[in-house]
CSV table of C-alpha atoms in Angstrom, one decimal:
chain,number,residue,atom,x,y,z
A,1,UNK,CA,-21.5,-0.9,-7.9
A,2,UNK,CA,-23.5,-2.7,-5.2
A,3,UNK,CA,-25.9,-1.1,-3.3
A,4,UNK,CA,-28.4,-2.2,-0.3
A,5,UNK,CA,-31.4,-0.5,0.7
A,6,UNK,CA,-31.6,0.4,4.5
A,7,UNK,CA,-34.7,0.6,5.8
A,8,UNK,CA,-33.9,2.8,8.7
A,9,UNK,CA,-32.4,5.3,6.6
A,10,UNK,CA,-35.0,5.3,3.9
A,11,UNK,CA,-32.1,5.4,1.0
A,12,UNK,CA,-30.2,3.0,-0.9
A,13,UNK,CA,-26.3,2.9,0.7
A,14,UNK,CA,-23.0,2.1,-1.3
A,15,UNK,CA,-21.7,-1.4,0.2
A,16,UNK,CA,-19.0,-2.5,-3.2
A,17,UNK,CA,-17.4,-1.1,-5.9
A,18,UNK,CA,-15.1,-1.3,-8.1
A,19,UNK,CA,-11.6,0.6,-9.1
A,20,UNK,CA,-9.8,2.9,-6.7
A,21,UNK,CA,-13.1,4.3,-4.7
A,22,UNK,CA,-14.0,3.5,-1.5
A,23,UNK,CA,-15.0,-0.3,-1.7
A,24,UNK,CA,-17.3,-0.5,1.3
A,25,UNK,CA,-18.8,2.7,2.9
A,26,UNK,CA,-21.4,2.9,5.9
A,27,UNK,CA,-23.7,5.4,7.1
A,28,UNK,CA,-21.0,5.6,10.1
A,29,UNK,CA,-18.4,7.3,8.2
A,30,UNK,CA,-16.3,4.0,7.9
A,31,UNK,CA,-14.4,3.0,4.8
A,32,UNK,CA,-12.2,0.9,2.9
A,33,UNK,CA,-10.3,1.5,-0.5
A,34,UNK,CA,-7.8,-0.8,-1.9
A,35,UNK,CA,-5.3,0.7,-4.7
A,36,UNK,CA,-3.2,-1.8,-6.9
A,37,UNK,CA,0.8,-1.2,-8.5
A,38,UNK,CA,0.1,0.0,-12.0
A,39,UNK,CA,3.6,-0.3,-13.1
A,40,UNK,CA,7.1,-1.7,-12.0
A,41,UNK,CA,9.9,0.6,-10.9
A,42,UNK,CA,13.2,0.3,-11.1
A,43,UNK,CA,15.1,0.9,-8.0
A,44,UNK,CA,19.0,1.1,-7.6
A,45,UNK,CA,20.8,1.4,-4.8
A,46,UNK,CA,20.7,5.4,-5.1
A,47,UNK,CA,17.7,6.1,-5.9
A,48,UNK,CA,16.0,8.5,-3.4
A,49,UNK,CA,12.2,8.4,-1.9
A,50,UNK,CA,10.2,7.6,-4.9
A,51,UNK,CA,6.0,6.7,-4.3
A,52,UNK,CA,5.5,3.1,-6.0
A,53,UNK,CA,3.0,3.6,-9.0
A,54,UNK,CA,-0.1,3.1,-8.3
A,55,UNK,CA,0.6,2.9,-4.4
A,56,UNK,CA,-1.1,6.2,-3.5
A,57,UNK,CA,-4.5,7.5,-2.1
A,58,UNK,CA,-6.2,10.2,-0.5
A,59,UNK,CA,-8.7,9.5,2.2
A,60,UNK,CA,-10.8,11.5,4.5
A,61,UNK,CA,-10.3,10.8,8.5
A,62,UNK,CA,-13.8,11.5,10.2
A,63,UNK,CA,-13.1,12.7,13.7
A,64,UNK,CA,-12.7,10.0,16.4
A,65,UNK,CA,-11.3,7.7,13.9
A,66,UNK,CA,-8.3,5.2,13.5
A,67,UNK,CA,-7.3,4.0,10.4
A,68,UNK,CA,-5.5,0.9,9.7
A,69,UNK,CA,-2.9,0.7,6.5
A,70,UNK,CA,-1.5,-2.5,4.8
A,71,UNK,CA,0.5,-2.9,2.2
A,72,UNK,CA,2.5,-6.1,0.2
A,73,UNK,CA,4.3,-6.7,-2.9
A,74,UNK,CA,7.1,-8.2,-4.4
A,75,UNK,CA,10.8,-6.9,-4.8
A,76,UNK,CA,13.1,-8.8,-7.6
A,77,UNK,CA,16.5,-8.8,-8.1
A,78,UNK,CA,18.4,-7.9,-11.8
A,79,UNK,CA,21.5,-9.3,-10.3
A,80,UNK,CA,22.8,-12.4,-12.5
A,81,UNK,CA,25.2,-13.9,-9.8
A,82,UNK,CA,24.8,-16.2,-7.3
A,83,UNK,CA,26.0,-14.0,-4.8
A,84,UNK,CA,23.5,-10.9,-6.7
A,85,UNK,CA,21.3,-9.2,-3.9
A,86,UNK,CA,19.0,-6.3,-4.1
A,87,UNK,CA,18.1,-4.2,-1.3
A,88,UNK,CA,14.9,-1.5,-1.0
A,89,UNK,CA,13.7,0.3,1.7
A,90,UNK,CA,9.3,0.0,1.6
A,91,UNK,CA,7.7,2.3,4.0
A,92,UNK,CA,3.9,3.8,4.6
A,93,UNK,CA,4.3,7.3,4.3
A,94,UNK,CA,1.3,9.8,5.4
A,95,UNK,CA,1.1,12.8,4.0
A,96,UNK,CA,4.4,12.6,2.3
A,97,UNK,CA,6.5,11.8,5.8
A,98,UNK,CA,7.2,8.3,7.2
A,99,UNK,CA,5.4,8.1,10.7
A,100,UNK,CA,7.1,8.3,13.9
A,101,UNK,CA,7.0,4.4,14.4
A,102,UNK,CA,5.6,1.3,12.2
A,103,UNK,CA,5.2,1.1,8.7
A,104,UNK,CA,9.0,0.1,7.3
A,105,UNK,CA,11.0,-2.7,5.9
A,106,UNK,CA,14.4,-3.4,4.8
A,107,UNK,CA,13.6,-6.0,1.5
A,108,UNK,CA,16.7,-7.9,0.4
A,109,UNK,CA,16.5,-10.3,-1.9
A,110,UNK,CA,19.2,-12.3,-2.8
A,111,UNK,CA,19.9,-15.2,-5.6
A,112,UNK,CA,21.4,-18.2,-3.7
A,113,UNK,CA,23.2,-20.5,-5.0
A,114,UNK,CA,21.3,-22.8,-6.9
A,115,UNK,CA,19.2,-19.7,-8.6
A,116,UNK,CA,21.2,-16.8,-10.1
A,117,UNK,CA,18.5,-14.9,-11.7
A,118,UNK,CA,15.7,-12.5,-10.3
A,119,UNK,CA,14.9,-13.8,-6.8
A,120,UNK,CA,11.8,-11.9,-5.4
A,121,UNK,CA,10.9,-11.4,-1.7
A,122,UNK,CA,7.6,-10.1,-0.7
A,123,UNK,CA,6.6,-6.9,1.7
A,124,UNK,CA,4.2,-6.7,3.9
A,125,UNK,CA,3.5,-3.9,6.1
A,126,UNK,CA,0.5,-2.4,8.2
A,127,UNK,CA,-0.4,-0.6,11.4
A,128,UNK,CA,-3.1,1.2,13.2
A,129,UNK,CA,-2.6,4.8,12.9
A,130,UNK,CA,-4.6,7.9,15.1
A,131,UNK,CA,-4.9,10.7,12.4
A,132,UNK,CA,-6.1,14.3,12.6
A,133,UNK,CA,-9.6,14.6,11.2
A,134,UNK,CA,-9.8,15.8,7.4
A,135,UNK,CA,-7.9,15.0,4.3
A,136,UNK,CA,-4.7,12.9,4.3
A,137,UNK,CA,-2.7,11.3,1.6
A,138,UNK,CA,-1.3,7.8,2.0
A,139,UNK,CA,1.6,6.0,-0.1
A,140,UNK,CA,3.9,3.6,-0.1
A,141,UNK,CA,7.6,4.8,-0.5
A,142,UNK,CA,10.6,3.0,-1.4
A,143,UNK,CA,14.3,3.8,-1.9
A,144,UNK,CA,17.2,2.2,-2.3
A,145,UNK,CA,19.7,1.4,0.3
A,146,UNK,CA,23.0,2.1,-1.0
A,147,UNK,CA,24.1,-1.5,-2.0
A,148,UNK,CA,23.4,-4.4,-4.2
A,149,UNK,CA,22.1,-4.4,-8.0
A,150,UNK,CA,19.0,-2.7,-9.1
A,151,UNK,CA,15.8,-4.0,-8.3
A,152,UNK,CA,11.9,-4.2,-9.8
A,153,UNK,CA,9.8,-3.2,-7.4
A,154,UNK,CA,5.6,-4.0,-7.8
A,155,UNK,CA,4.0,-4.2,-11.5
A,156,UNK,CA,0.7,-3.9,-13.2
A,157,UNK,CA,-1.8,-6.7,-12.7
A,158,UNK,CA,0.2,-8.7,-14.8
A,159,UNK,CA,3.1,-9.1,-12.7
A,160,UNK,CA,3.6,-11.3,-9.6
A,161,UNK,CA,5.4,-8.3,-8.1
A,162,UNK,CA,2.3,-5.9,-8.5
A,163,UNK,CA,1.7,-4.4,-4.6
A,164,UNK,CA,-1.5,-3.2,-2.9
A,165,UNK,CA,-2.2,-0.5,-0.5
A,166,UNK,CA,-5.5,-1.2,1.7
A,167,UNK,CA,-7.1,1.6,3.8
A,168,UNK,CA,-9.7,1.2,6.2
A,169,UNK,CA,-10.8,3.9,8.3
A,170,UNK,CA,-13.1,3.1,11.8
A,171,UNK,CA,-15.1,5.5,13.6
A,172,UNK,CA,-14.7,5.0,17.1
């Protein structure tokens, strides 16, 4: 934990910290929180919505406040073809429900033909979103979409796949 004295307010104020708690905090009601992939999952070209380990946190939206979401990670193929693709569907979903626009990708990733083993291709999503003051839930989703070979998608912080969610919330 770091903290810094203010000397307007008289008390010591949270500015870092580690882990899944907010990392910065400000007497304004402002926030950011960054949560990491704790494991892979495997994805095949059935599998339904499914919240990436690790990819999930629940903030609290002060009134008059946007918050911004970002998210990125790797997706890798099992296919052991040249041709062998993978594909996922990664989206932001807020309070269990993908939001009316922003916040989705179609991943494919495909061997070519010179490597026919476990291509990976990154995500990377993030918008600013207008939420209803109080508590909301934020994850990233993924499912497959009905084609291709299984896939890995994020790890632990041993993997190159592992994916982040980062949430920062702005009083207006």
């Amino acid at each position: 934990v770091t903290l810094q004295y203010s000397i307007t307010d008289t008390k010591w104020i949270v500015i870092a910290q580690q882990g899944t708690q907010p990392v910065v905090s400000s007497p304004l009601n402002q926030n950011a929180v960054s949560v990491f992939g704790t494991a892979g999952l495997s994805v095949t070209p059935s599998t339904p919505t499914t919240v990436v380990p690790g990819l999930t946190n629940t903030i609290t939206v002060p009134a008059g406040s946007v918050v911004y979401i970002s998210s990125s990670g790797g997706v890798q193929t099992t296919a052991l073809t040249a041709t062998g693709f993978s594909v996922c569907d990664i989206y932001i979903l807020i309070d269990g429900a993908l939001p009316a626009v922003g916040g989705y990708q179609r991943i494919y990733a495909a061997n070519t033909g010179g490597v026919t083993t476990g291509i990976i291709t990154n995500w990377n999503v993030g918008f600013a979103q207008t939420l209803s003051p109080g508590s909301h839930t934020i994850a990233i989703g993924v499912n497959g979409a009905a084609s291709g070979s299984n896939a890995t998608v994020s790890g632990n912080s041993s993997s190159v796949l592992q994916g982040h969610l980062t949430i920062l919330t702005m009083k207006l």
